[in-house]
């Protein structure tokens, strides 16, 4: 009994995860990461050159998570740089600007790029995706409704969050759920738990609802 109690008290091994950000330039990928890691907002736009890299530690339940974040430049010019960073990814922040229809419509292209770089035999079933509908503080400038963004995300089994790097809205909660989902995948043998992203639709159901 004492041996069992000692085992229970042993801290669980820290989990190392790799997270990448994807999305068009100027949607706020770097600002979301800075808001979470540094608790600040940078109002002046500074384009990410190639890849920005950071490390952070978080505690999820009784598990320490060591997170390596690769913030990928969204400009097409940097494709040759970022295409090396898709491998061995456990989590993806897929970001669009709710005031830019183009950035929302580009999400499919970003997924296609990732699949292409990982190769025909790669599966994304073990990757946790968090779709961030960013800049919700824009108010009347919004052109992508929450229902449209949520439907796109949840029909694919992805997490969906409304965020504002400027005000901080949704950022903390999104990352907490994002990391929790990655722990679940790890404990579920490398597969996303069914229904883990909340309400899910088949592609046919999503098309019907959109119509």
mmCIF file of C-alpha atoms in Angstrom:
data_model
loop_
_atom_site.group_PDB
_atom_site.id
_atom_site.type_symbol
_atom_site.label_atom_id
_atom_site.label_comp_id
_atom_site.label_asym_id
_atom_site.label_seq_id
_atom_site.Cartn_x
_atom_site.Cartn_y
_atom_site.Cartn_z
ATOM 1 C CA UNK A 1 0.000 0.000 0.000
ATOM 2 C CA UNK A 2 2.830 2.397 0.877
ATOM 3 C CA UNK A 3 4.546 1.681 -2.447
ATOM 4 C CA UNK A 4 1.312 2.442 -4.296
ATOM 5 C CA UNK A 5 0.855 5.686 -2.374
ATOM 6 C CA UNK A 6 4.417 6.729 -3.214
ATOM 7 C CA UNK A 7 3.766 6.041 -6.894
ATOM 8 C CA UNK A 8 0.650 8.204 -6.827
ATOM 9 C CA UNK A 9 2.622 11.091 -5.320
ATOM 10 C CA UNK A 10 5.320 11.011 -7.999
ATOM 11 C CA UNK A 11 4.949 13.969 -10.368
ATOM 12 C CA UNK A 12 3.862 12.964 -13.840
ATOM 13 C CA UNK A 13 6.407 13.329 -16.595
ATOM 14 C CA UNK A 14 6.328 16.729 -18.291
ATOM 15 C CA UNK A 15 4.759 16.695 -21.738
ATOM 16 C CA UNK A 16 6.583 18.438 -24.592
ATOM 17 C CA UNK A 17 4.412 19.771 -27.399
ATOM 18 C CA UNK A 18 5.003 21.674 -30.606
ATOM 19 C CA UNK A 19 2.510 24.361 -31.574
ATOM 20 C CA UNK A 20 2.436 26.320 -34.824
ATOM 21 C CA UNK A 21 0.360 29.319 -35.871
ATOM 22 C CA UNK A 22 -1.208 29.492 -39.328
ATOM 23 C CA UNK A 23 -3.202 32.158 -41.119
ATOM 24 C CA UNK A 24 -2.878 35.107 -43.477
ATOM 25 C CA UNK A 25 -0.599 38.044 -42.736
ATOM 26 C CA UNK A 26 -2.037 40.706 -40.414
ATOM 27 C CA UNK A 27 -4.733 38.524 -38.802
ATOM 28 C CA UNK A 28 -3.061 38.837 -35.374
ATOM 29 C CA UNK A 29 -1.236 35.512 -34.882
ATOM 30 C CA UNK A 30 1.771 37.069 -33.158
ATOM 31 C CA UNK A 31 -0.459 39.390 -31.107
ATOM 32 C CA UNK A 32 -2.495 36.453 -29.760
ATOM 33 C CA UNK A 33 0.693 34.672 -28.669
ATOM 34 C CA UNK A 34 2.151 37.853 -27.131
ATOM 35 C CA UNK A 35 -1.099 38.595 -25.306
ATOM 36 C CA UNK A 36 -1.046 35.100 -23.766
ATOM 37 C CA UNK A 37 2.684 34.783 -23.012
ATOM 38 C CA UNK A 38 3.521 38.401 -22.151
ATOM 39 C CA UNK A 39 0.067 39.748 -21.139
ATOM 40 C CA UNK A 40 0.453 42.723 -23.474
ATOM 41 C CA UNK A 41 -0.796 44.017 -26.807
ATOM 42 C CA UNK A 42 1.447 45.546 -29.473
ATOM 43 C CA UNK A 43 -0.688 48.040 -31.428
ATOM 44 C CA UNK A 44 1.897 48.721 -34.133
ATOM 45 C CA UNK A 45 1.882 46.065 -36.858
ATOM 46 C CA UNK A 46 5.234 44.314 -37.223
ATOM 47 C CA UNK A 47 5.327 41.586 -39.854
ATOM 48 C CA UNK A 48 6.787 38.261 -38.726
ATOM 49 C CA UNK A 49 9.925 37.549 -40.754
ATOM 50 C CA UNK A 50 9.930 33.838 -41.559
ATOM 51 C CA UNK A 51 9.438 32.163 -38.186
ATOM 52 C CA UNK A 52 9.277 33.547 -34.666
ATOM 53 C CA UNK A 53 10.042 31.016 -31.929
ATOM 54 C CA UNK A 54 9.154 30.967 -28.257
ATOM 55 C CA UNK A 55 9.000 28.573 -25.303
ATOM 56 C CA UNK A 56 6.546 28.577 -22.415
ATOM 57 C CA UNK A 57 5.506 26.247 -19.589
ATOM 58 C CA UNK A 58 1.930 25.675 -18.472
ATOM 59 C CA UNK A 59 0.275 23.495 -15.850
ATOM 60 C CA UNK A 60 -2.765 21.539 -17.026
ATOM 61 C CA UNK A 61 -4.430 19.492 -14.293
ATOM 62 C CA UNK A 62 -1.439 17.751 -12.675
ATOM 63 C CA UNK A 63 0.678 17.819 -15.834
ATOM 64 C CA UNK A 64 3.437 20.267 -16.743
ATOM 65 C CA UNK A 65 3.385 21.124 -20.436
ATOM 66 C CA UNK A 66 6.517 22.467 -22.115
ATOM 67 C CA UNK A 67 5.300 24.294 -25.202
ATOM 68 C CA UNK A 68 7.467 25.159 -28.193
ATOM 69 C CA UNK A 69 5.612 27.772 -30.258
ATOM 70 C CA UNK A 70 6.511 28.435 -33.884
ATOM 71 C CA UNK A 71 4.780 31.603 -35.045
ATOM 72 C CA UNK A 72 4.752 31.302 -38.839
ATOM 73 C CA UNK A 73 4.758 34.278 -41.192
ATOM 74 C CA UNK A 74 1.538 34.447 -43.190
ATOM 75 C CA UNK A 75 2.930 36.155 -46.282
ATOM 76 C CA UNK A 76 3.296 33.864 -49.342
ATOM 77 C CA UNK A 77 6.891 35.116 -49.711
ATOM 78 C CA UNK A 78 7.890 33.030 -46.661
ATOM 79 C CA UNK A 79 6.453 29.738 -47.899
ATOM 80 C CA UNK A 80 9.926 28.253 -48.460
ATOM 81 C CA UNK A 81 10.809 29.016 -44.840
ATOM 82 C CA UNK A 82 7.670 27.797 -43.087
ATOM 83 C CA UNK A 83 7.233 24.581 -45.088
ATOM 84 C CA UNK A 84 9.994 22.995 -42.975
ATOM 85 C CA UNK A 85 8.059 23.478 -39.735
ATOM 86 C CA UNK A 86 4.865 21.468 -40.246
ATOM 87 C CA UNK A 87 6.339 18.109 -39.192
ATOM 88 C CA UNK A 88 5.847 16.727 -35.666
ATOM 89 C CA UNK A 89 3.198 19.302 -34.782
ATOM 90 C CA UNK A 90 0.742 18.518 -31.958
ATOM 91 C CA UNK A 91 -1.236 21.757 -31.986
ATOM 92 C CA UNK A 92 -2.215 24.408 -34.533
ATOM 93 C CA UNK A 93 -3.574 27.900 -33.951
ATOM 94 C CA UNK A 94 -5.538 28.636 -37.120
ATOM 95 C CA UNK A 95 -6.264 32.356 -37.097
ATOM 96 C CA UNK A 96 -8.426 34.648 -39.203
ATOM 97 C CA UNK A 97 -9.617 38.233 -38.864
ATOM 98 C CA UNK A 98 -13.405 38.536 -38.455
ATOM 99 C CA UNK A 99 -13.192 41.786 -40.431
ATOM 100 C CA UNK A 100 -11.579 40.069 -43.432
ATOM 101 C CA UNK A 101 -13.594 37.569 -45.457
ATOM 102 C CA UNK A 102 -10.467 36.777 -47.467
ATOM 103 C CA UNK A 103 -8.561 35.638 -44.368
ATOM 104 C CA UNK A 104 -11.478 33.368 -43.388
ATOM 105 C CA UNK A 105 -11.762 31.862 -46.876
ATOM 106 C CA UNK A 106 -8.000 31.224 -46.848
ATOM 107 C CA UNK A 107 -8.268 28.719 -43.959
ATOM 108 C CA UNK A 108 -8.860 25.847 -46.395
ATOM 109 C CA UNK A 109 -5.689 26.816 -48.272
ATOM 110 C CA UNK A 110 -3.689 26.768 -45.048
ATOM 111 C CA UNK A 111 -4.937 23.280 -44.209
ATOM 112 C CA UNK A 112 -4.145 22.160 -47.775
ATOM 113 C CA UNK A 113 -0.602 23.559 -47.472
ATOM 114 C CA UNK A 114 -0.031 21.656 -44.226
ATOM 115 C CA UNK A 115 -1.356 18.405 -45.712
ATOM 116 C CA UNK A 116 0.782 18.856 -48.824
ATOM 117 C CA UNK A 117 3.958 19.413 -46.811
ATOM 118 C CA UNK A 118 3.277 16.452 -44.500
ATOM 119 C CA UNK A 119 2.798 14.109 -47.455
ATOM 120 C CA UNK A 120 0.011 11.833 -48.714
ATOM 121 C CA UNK A 121 0.270 9.303 -45.882
ATOM 122 C CA UNK A 122 0.175 11.785 -43.002
ATOM 123 C CA UNK A 123 -2.889 12.023 -40.786
ATOM 124 C CA UNK A 124 -4.064 15.118 -38.935
ATOM 125 C CA UNK A 125 -6.194 13.049 -36.527
ATOM 126 C CA UNK A 126 -3.664 13.491 -33.716
ATOM 127 C CA UNK A 127 -3.306 17.261 -34.230
ATOM 128 C CA UNK A 128 -5.416 19.627 -32.109
ATOM 129 C CA UNK A 129 -6.649 22.649 -34.083
ATOM 130 C CA UNK A 130 -7.917 25.806 -32.402
ATOM 131 C CA UNK A 131 -9.614 28.193 -34.816
ATOM 132 C CA UNK A 132 -9.310 31.767 -33.541
ATOM 133 C CA UNK A 133 -11.851 34.223 -34.900
ATOM 134 C CA UNK A 134 -9.688 37.197 -34.013
ATOM 135 C CA UNK A 135 -10.260 40.960 -33.711
ATOM 136 C CA UNK A 136 -13.801 40.594 -32.390
ATOM 137 C CA UNK A 137 -13.291 44.017 -30.803
ATOM 138 C CA UNK A 138 -13.719 45.474 -34.320
ATOM 139 C CA UNK A 139 -17.489 45.689 -33.730
ATOM 140 C CA UNK A 140 -19.360 46.978 -36.782
ATOM 141 C CA UNK A 141 -16.404 46.132 -39.063
ATOM 142 C CA UNK A 142 -17.112 42.416 -38.616
ATOM 143 C CA UNK A 143 -17.912 40.591 -41.868
ATOM 144 C CA UNK A 144 -17.614 36.928 -40.769
ATOM 145 C CA UNK A 145 -20.415 35.930 -38.369
ATOM 146 C CA UNK A 146 -19.738 33.711 -35.374
ATOM 147 C CA UNK A 147 -22.137 31.056 -36.731
ATOM 148 C CA UNK A 148 -20.194 30.854 -40.008
ATOM 149 C CA UNK A 149 -16.803 30.536 -38.312
ATOM 150 C CA UNK A 150 -18.057 28.085 -35.700
ATOM 151 C CA UNK A 151 -19.670 25.903 -38.362
ATOM 152 C CA UNK A 152 -16.451 25.809 -40.408
ATOM 153 C CA UNK A 153 -14.401 24.801 -37.346
ATOM 154 C CA UNK A 154 -16.731 22.325 -35.659
ATOM 155 C CA UNK A 155 -17.671 20.539 -38.889
ATOM 156 C CA UNK A 156 -13.980 19.565 -39.021
ATOM 157 C CA UNK A 157 -13.749 18.625 -35.339
ATOM 158 C CA UNK A 158 -11.728 21.764 -34.496
ATOM 159 C CA UNK A 159 -12.009 23.961 -31.409
ATOM 160 C CA UNK A 160 -13.492 27.408 -32.057
ATOM 161 C CA UNK A 161 -12.876 30.587 -30.077
ATOM 162 C CA UNK A 162 -13.765 34.237 -30.499
ATOM 163 C CA UNK A 163 -10.658 36.221 -29.549
ATOM 164 C CA UNK A 164 -9.287 39.737 -29.317
ATOM 165 C CA UNK A 165 -5.563 40.175 -28.834
ATOM 166 C CA UNK A 166 -6.244 43.860 -28.144
ATOM 167 C CA UNK A 167 -8.690 43.426 -25.249
ATOM 168 C CA UNK A 168 -7.590 39.930 -24.238
ATOM 169 C CA UNK A 169 -11.091 38.505 -24.770
ATOM 170 C CA UNK A 170 -11.115 34.715 -25.104
ATOM 171 C CA UNK A 171 -7.307 34.362 -25.146
ATOM 172 C CA UNK A 172 -6.732 32.733 -21.743
ATOM 173 C CA UNK A 173 -9.715 30.394 -22.083
ATOM 174 C CA UNK A 174 -8.750 29.408 -25.614
ATOM 175 C CA UNK A 175 -5.201 28.427 -24.653
ATOM 176 C CA UNK A 176 -6.354 26.529 -21.549
ATOM 177 C CA UNK A 177 -8.801 24.459 -23.624
ATOM 178 C CA UNK A 178 -6.240 24.090 -26.416
ATOM 179 C CA UNK A 179 -3.589 22.644 -24.087
ATOM 180 C CA UNK A 180 -6.143 20.468 -22.256
ATOM 181 C CA UNK A 181 -7.172 18.961 -25.592
ATOM 182 C CA UNK A 182 -3.519 18.156 -26.365
ATOM 183 C CA UNK A 183 -3.164 16.376 -23.026
ATOM 184 C CA UNK A 184 -6.316 14.383 -23.842
ATOM 185 C CA UNK A 185 -4.852 13.361 -27.204
ATOM 186 C CA UNK A 186 -1.668 12.219 -25.489
ATOM 187 C CA UNK A 187 -3.668 10.179 -22.961
ATOM 188 C CA UNK A 188 -5.924 8.818 -25.690
ATOM 189 C CA UNK A 189 -3.108 7.118 -27.582
ATOM 190 C CA UNK A 190 -2.471 9.972 -30.000
ATOM 191 C CA UNK A 191 -6.025 10.397 -31.285
ATOM 192 C CA UNK A 192 -8.441 13.270 -30.767
ATOM 193 C CA UNK A 193 -11.234 12.005 -28.476
ATOM 194 C CA UNK A 194 -14.539 11.722 -30.374
ATOM 195 C CA UNK A 195 -16.620 14.831 -29.830
ATOM 196 C CA UNK A 196 -13.705 16.491 -28.072
ATOM 197 C CA UNK A 197 -14.288 19.765 -29.882
ATOM 198 C CA UNK A 198 -17.922 20.010 -28.847
ATOM 199 C CA UNK A 199 -20.736 19.825 -31.356
ATOM 200 C CA UNK A 200 -19.568 18.275 -34.628
ATOM 201 C CA UNK A 201 -21.218 18.004 -38.004
ATOM 202 C CA UNK A 202 -20.499 15.843 -41.010
ATOM 203 C CA UNK A 203 -19.375 17.764 -44.080
ATOM 204 C CA UNK A 204 -22.785 17.060 -45.694
ATOM 205 C CA UNK A 205 -24.642 18.394 -42.638
ATOM 206 C CA UNK A 206 -22.441 21.489 -42.598
ATOM 207 C CA UNK A 207 -23.141 22.144 -46.279
ATOM 208 C CA UNK A 208 -26.871 21.745 -45.677
ATOM 209 C CA UNK A 209 -26.819 24.120 -42.708
ATOM 210 C CA UNK A 210 -24.828 26.677 -44.674
ATOM 211 C CA UNK A 211 -27.359 26.535 -47.531
#
